[in-house]
mmCIF file of N, CA and C in Angstrom:
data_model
loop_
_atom_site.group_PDB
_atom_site.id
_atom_site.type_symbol
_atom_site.label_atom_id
_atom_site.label_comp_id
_atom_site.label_asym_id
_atom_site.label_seq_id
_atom_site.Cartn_x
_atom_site.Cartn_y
_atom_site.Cartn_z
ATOM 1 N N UNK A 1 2.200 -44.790 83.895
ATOM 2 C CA UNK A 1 3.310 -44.120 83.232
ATOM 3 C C UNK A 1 4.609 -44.812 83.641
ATOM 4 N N UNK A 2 5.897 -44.991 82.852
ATOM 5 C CA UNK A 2 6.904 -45.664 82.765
ATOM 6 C C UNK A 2 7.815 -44.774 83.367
ATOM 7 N N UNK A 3 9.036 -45.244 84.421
ATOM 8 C CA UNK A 3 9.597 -44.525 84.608
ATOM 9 C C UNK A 3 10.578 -43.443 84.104
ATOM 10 N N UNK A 4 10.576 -44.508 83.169
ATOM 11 C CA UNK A 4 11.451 -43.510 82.407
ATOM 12 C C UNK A 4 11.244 -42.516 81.098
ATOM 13 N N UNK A 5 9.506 -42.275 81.264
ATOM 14 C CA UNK A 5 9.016 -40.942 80.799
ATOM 15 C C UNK A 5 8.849 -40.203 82.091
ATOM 16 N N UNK A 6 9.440 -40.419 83.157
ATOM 17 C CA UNK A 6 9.581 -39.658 83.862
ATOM 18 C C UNK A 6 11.249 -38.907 84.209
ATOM 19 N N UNK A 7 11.847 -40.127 84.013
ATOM 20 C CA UNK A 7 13.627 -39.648 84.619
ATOM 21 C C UNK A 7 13.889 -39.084 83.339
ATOM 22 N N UNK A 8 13.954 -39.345 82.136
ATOM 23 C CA UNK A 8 14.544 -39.103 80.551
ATOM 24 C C UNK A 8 13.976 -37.784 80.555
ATOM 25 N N UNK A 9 12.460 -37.001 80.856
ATOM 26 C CA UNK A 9 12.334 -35.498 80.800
ATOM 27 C C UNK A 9 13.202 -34.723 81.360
ATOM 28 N N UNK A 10 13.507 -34.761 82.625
ATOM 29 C CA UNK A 10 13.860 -34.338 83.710
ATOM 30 C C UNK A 10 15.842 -34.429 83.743
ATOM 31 N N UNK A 11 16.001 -35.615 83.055
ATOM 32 C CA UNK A 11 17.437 -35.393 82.877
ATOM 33 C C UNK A 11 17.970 -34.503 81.299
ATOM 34 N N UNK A 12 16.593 -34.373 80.865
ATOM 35 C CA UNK A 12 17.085 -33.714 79.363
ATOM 36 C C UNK A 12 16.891 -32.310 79.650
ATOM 37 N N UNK A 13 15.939 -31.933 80.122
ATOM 38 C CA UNK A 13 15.714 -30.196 80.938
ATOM 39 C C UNK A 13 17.191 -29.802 81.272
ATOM 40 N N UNK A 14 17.642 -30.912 82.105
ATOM 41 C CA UNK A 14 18.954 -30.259 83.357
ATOM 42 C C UNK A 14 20.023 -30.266 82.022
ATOM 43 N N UNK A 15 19.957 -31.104 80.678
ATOM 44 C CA UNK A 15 21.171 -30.866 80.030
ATOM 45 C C UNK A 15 21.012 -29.891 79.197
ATOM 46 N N UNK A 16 19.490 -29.612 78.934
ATOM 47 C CA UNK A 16 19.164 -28.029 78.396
ATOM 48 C C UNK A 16 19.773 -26.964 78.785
ATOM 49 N N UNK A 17 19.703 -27.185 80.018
ATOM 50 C CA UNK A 17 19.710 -25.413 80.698
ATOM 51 C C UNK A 17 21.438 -25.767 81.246
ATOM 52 N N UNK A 18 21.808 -26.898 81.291
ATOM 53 C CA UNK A 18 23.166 -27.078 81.470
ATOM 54 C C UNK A 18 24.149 -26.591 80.046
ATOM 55 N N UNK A 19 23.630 -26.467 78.710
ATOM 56 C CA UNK A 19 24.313 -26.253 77.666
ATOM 57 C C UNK A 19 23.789 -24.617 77.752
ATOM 58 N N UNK A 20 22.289 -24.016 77.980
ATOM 59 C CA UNK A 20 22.352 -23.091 77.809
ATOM 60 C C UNK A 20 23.210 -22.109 78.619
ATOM 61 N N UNK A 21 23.489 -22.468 79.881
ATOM 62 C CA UNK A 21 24.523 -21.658 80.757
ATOM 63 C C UNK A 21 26.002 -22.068 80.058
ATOM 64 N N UNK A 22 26.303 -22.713 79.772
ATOM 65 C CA UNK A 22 27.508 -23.219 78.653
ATOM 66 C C UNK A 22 27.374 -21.764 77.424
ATOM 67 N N UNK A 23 26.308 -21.800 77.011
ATOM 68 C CA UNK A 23 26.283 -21.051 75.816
ATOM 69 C C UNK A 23 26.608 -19.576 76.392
ATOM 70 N N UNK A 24 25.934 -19.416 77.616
ATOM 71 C CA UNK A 24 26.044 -17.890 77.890
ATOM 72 C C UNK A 24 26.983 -17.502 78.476
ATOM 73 N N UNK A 25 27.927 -18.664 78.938
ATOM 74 C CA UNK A 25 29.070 -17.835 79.435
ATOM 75 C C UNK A 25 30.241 -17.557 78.425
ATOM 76 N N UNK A 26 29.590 -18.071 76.965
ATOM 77 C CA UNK A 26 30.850 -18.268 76.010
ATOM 78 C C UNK A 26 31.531 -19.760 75.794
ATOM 79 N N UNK A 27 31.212 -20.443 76.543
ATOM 80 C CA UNK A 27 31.888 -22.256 76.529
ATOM 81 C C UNK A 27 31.497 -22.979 75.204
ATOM 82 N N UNK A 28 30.456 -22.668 74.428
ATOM 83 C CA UNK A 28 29.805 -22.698 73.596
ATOM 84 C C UNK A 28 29.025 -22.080 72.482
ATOM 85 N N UNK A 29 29.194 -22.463 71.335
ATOM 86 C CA UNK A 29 28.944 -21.494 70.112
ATOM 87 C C UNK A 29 27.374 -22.426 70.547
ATOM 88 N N UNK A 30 26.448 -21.098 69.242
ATOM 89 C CA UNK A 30 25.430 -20.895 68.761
ATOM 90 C C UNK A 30 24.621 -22.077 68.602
ATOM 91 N N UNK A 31 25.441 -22.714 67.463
ATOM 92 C CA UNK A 31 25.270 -23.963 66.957
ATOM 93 C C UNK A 31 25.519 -25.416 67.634
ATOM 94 N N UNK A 32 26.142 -25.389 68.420
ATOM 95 C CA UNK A 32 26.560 -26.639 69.371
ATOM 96 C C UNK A 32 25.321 -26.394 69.755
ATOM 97 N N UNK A 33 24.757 -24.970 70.944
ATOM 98 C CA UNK A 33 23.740 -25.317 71.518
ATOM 99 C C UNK A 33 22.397 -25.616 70.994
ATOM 100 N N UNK A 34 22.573 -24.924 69.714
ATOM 101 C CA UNK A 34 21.226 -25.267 69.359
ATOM 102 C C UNK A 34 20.866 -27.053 69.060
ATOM 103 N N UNK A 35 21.981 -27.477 68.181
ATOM 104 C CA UNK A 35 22.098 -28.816 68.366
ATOM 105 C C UNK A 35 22.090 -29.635 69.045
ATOM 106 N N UNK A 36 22.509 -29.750 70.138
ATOM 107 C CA UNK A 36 22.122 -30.094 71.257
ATOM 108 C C UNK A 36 20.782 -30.452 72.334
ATOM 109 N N UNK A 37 20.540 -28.674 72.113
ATOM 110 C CA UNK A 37 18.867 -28.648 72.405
ATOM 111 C C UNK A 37 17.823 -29.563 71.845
ATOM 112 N N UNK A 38 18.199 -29.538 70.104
ATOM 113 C CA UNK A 38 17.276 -30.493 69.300
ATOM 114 C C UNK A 38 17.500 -31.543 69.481
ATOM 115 N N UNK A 39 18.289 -32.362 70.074
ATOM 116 C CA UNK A 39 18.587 -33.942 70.239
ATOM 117 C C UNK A 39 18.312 -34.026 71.382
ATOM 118 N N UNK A 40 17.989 -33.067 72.662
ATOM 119 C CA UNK A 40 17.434 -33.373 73.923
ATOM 120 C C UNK A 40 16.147 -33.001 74.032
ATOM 121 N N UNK A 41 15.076 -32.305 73.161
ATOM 122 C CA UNK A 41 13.699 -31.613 72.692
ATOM 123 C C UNK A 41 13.306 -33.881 72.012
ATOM 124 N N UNK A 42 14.437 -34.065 71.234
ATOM 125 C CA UNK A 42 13.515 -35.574 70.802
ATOM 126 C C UNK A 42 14.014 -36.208 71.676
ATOM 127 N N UNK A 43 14.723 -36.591 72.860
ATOM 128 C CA UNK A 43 14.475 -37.698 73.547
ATOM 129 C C UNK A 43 13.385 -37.076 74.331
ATOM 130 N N UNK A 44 12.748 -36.001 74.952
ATOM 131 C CA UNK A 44 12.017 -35.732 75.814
ATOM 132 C C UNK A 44 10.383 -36.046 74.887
ATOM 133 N N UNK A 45 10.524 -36.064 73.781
ATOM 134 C CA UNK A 45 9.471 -36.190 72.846
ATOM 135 C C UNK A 45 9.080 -37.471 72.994
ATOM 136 N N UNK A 46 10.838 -38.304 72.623
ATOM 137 C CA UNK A 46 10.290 -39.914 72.452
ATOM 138 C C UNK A 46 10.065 -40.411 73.680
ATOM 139 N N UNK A 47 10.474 -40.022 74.868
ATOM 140 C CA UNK A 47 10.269 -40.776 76.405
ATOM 141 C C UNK A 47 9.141 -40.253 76.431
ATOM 142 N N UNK A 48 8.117 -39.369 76.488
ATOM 143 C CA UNK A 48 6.891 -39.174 76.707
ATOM 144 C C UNK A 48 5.822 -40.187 75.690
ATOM 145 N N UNK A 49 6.244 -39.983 74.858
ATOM 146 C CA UNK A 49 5.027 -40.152 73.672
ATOM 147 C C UNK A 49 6.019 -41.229 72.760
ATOM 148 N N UNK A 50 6.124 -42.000 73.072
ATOM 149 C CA UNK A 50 7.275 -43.235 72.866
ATOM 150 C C UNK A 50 6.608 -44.196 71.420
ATOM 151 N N UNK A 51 5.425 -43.626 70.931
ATOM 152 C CA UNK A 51 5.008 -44.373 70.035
ATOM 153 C C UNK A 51 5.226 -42.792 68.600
ATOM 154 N N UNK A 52 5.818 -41.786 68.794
ATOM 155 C CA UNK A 52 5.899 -40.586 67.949
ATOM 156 C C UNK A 52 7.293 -41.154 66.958
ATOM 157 N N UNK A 53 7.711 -41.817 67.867
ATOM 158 C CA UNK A 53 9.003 -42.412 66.624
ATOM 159 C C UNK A 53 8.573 -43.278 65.496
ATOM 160 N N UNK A 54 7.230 -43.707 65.401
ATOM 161 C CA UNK A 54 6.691 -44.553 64.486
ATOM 162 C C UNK A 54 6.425 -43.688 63.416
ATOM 163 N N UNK A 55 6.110 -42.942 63.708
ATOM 164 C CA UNK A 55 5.294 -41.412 62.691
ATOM 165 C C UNK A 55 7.256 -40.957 62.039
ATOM 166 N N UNK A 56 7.981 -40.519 62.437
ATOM 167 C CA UNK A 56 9.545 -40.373 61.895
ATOM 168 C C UNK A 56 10.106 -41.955 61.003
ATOM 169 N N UNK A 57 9.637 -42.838 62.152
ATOM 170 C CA UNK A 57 10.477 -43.902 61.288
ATOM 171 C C UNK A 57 10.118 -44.431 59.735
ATOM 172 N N UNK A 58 8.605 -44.137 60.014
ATOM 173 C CA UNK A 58 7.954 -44.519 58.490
ATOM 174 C C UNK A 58 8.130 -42.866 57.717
ATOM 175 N N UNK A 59 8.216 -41.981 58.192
ATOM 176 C CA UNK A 59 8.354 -40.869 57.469
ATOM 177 C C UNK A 59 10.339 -41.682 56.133
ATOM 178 N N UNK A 60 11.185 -41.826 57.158
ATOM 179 C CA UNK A 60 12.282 -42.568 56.466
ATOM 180 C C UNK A 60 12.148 -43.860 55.670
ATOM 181 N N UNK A 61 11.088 -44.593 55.796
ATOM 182 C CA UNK A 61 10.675 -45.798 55.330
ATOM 183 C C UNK A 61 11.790 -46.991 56.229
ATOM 184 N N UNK A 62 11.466 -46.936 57.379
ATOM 185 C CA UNK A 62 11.753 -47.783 58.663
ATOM 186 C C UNK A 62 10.818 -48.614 59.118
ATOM 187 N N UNK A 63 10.656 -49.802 59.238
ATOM 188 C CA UNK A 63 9.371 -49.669 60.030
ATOM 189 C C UNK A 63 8.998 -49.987 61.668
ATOM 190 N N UNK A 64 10.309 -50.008 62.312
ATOM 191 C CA UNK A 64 9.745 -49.555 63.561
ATOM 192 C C UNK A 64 10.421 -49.245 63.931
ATOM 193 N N UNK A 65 10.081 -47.891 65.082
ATOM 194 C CA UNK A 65 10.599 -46.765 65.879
ATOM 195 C C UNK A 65 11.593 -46.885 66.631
ATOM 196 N N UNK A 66 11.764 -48.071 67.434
ATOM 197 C CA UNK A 66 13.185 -47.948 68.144
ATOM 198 C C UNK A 66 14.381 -48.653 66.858
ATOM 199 N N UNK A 67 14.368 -48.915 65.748
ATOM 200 C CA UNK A 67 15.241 -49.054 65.228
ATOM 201 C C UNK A 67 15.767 -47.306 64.689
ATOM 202 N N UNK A 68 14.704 -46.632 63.896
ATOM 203 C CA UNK A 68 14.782 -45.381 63.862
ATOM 204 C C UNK A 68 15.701 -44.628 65.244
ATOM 205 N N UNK A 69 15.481 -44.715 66.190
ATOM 206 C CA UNK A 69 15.997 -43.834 67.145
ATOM 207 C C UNK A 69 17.465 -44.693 67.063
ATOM 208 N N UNK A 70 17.837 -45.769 66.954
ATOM 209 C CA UNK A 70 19.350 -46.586 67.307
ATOM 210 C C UNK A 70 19.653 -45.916 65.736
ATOM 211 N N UNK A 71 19.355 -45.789 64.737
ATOM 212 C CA UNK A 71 20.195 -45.377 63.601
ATOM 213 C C UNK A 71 20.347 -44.127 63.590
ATOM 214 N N UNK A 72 19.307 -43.130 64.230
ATOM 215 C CA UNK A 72 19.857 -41.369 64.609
ATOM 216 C C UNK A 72 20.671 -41.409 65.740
ATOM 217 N N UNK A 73 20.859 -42.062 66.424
ATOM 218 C CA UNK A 73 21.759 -42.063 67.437
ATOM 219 C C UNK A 73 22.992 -42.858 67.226
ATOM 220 N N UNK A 74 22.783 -43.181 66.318
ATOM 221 C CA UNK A 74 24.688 -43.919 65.296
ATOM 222 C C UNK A 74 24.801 -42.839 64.456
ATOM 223 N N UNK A 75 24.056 -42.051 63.883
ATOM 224 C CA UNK A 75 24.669 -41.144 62.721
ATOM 225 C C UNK A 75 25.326 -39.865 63.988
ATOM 226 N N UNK A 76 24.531 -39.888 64.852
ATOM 227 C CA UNK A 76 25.032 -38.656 65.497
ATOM 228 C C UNK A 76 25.875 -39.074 66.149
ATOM 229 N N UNK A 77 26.064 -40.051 66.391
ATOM 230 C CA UNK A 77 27.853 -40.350 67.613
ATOM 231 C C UNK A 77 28.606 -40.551 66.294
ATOM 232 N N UNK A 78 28.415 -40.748 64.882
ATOM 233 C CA UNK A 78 29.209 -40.485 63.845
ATOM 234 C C UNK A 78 29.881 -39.575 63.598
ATOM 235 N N UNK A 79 28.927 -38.627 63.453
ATOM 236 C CA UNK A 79 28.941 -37.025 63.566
ATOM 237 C C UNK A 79 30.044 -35.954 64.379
ATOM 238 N N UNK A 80 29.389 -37.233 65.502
ATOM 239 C CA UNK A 80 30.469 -36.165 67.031
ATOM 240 C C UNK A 80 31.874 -36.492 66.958
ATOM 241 N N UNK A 81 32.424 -37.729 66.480
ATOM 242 C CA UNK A 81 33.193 -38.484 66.254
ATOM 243 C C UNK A 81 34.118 -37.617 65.481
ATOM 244 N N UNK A 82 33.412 -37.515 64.039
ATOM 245 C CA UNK A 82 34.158 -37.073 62.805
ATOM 246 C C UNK A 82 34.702 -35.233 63.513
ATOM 247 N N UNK A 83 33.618 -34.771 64.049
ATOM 248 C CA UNK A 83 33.584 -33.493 64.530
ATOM 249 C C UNK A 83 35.037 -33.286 65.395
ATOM 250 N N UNK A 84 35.191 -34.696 66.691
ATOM 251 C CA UNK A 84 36.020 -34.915 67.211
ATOM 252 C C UNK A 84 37.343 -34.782 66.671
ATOM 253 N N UNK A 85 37.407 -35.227 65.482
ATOM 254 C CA UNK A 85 38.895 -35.960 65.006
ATOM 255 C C UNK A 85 38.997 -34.940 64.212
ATOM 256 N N UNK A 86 38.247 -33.923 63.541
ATOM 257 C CA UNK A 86 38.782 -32.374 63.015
ATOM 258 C C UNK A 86 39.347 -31.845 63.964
ATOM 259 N N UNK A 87 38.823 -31.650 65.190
ATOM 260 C CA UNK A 87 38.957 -30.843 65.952
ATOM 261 C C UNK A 87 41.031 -30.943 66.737
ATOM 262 N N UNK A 88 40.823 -32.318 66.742
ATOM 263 C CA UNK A 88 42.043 -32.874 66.974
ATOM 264 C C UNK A 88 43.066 -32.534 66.255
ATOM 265 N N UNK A 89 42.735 -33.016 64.938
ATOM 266 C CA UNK A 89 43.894 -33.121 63.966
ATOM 267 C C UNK A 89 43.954 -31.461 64.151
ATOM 268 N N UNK A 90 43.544 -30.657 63.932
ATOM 269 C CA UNK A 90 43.257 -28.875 63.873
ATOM 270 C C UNK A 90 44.663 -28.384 65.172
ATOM 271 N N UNK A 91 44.026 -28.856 66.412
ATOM 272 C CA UNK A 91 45.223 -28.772 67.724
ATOM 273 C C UNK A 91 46.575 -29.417 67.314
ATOM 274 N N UNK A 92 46.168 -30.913 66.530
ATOM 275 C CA UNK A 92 47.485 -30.974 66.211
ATOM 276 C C UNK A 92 48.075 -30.539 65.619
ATOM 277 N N UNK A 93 47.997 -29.446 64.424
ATOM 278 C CA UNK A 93 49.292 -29.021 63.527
ATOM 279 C C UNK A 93 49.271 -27.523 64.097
ATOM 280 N N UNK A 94 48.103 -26.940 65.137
ATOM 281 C CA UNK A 94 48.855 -25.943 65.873
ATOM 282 C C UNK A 94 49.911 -26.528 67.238
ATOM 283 N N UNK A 95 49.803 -27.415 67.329
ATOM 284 C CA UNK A 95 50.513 -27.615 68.087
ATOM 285 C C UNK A 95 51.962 -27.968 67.553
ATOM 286 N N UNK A 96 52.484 -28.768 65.957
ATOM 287 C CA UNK A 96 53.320 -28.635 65.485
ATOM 288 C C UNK A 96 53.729 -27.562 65.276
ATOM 289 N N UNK A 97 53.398 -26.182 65.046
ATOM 290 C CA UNK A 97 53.431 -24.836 64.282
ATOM 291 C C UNK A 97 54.188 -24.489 65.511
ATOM 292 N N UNK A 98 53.836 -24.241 66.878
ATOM 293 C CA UNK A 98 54.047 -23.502 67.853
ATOM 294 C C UNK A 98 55.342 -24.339 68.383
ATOM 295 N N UNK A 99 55.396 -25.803 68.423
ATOM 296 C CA UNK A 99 56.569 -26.357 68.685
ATOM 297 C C UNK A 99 57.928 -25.634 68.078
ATOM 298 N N UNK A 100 57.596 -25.748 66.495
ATOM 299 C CA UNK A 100 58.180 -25.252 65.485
ATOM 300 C C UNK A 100 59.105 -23.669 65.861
ATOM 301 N N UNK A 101 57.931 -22.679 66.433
ATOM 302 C CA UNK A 101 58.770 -21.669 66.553
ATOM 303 C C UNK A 101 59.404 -21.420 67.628
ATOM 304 N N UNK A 102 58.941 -21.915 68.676
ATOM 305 C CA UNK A 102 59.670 -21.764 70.041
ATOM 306 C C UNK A 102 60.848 -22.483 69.927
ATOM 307 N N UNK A 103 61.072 -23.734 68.674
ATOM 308 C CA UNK A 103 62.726 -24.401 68.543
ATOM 309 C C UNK A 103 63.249 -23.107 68.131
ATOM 310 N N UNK A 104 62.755 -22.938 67.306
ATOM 311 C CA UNK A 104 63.424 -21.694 66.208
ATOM 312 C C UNK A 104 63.692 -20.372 66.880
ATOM 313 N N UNK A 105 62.988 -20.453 67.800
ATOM 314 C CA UNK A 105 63.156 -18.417 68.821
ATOM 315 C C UNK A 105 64.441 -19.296 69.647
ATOM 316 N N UNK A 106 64.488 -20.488 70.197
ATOM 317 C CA UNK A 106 65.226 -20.566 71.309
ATOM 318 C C UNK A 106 66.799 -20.970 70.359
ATOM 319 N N UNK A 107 66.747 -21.383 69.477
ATOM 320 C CA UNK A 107 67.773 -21.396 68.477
ATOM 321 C C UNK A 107 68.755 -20.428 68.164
ATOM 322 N N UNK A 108 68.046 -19.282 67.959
ATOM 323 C CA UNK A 108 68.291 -17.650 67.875
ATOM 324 C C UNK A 108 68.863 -17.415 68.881
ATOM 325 N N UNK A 109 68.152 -17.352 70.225
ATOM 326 C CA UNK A 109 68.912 -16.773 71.259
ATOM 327 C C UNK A 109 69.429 -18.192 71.728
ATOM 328 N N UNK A 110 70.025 -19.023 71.477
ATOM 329 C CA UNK A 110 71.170 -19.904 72.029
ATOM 330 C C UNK A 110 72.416 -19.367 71.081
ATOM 331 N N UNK A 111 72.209 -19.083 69.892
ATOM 332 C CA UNK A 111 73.087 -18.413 68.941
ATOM 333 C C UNK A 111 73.711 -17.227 69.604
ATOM 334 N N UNK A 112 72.892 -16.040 70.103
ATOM 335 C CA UNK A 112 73.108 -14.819 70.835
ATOM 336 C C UNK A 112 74.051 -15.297 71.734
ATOM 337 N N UNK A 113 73.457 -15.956 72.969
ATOM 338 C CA UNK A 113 74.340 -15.880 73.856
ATOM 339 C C UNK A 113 75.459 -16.592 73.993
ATOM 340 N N UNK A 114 76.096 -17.647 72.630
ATOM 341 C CA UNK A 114 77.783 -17.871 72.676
ATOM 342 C C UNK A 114 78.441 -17.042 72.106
ATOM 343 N N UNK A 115 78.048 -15.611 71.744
ATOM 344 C CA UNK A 115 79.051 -14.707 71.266
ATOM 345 C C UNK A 115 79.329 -13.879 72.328
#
């Protein structure tokens, strides 16, 4: 056995139960974890049984398995990416909004207090 159907189980468990305590304290929605789970359920799949990506890759019409796993693992750092840069741009125009009114409250009362 290869070592690293041994370290790749064992580090995907600890990021299991590391997202599921994430999930339960609230750090994390539903869906992150479940997602998550499923992308650490197939590396623990493919480090064991390292020839199961052949059976997926031809399911896509690939024909061999570690190219399959490098193109799900580009769509999903795609994914996280795009996910990323919503998430961003989202902080950024609350963060314009809130700039916005605290000029505008402190405006008001700079007005107040020269009379």
């Amino acid at each position: 056995m290869l070592i690293y159907s041994i370290i790749f189980p064992i580090i995907s468990l600890i990021a299991i139960l590391v997202f599921f305590y994430r999930y339960r304290s609230g750090k994390n929605s539903f869906s992150s974890f479940l997602i998550w789970t499923i992308a650490w359920i197939f590396v623990i799949i493919f480090s064991i049984y390292p020839d199961s990506s052949l059976v997926f890759a031809r399911a896509f019409g690939i024909t061999r398995g570690l190219d399959f796993i490098i193109i799900v693992a580009l769509v999903f750092m795609f994914y996280l990416g795009a996910r990323l840069y919503y998430k961003i741009d989202n902080l950024q125009d609350d963060v314009n909004k809130l700039v916005k009114e605290v000029a505008l409250n402190n405006e008001i009362s700079l007005d107040d207090e020269e009379e």
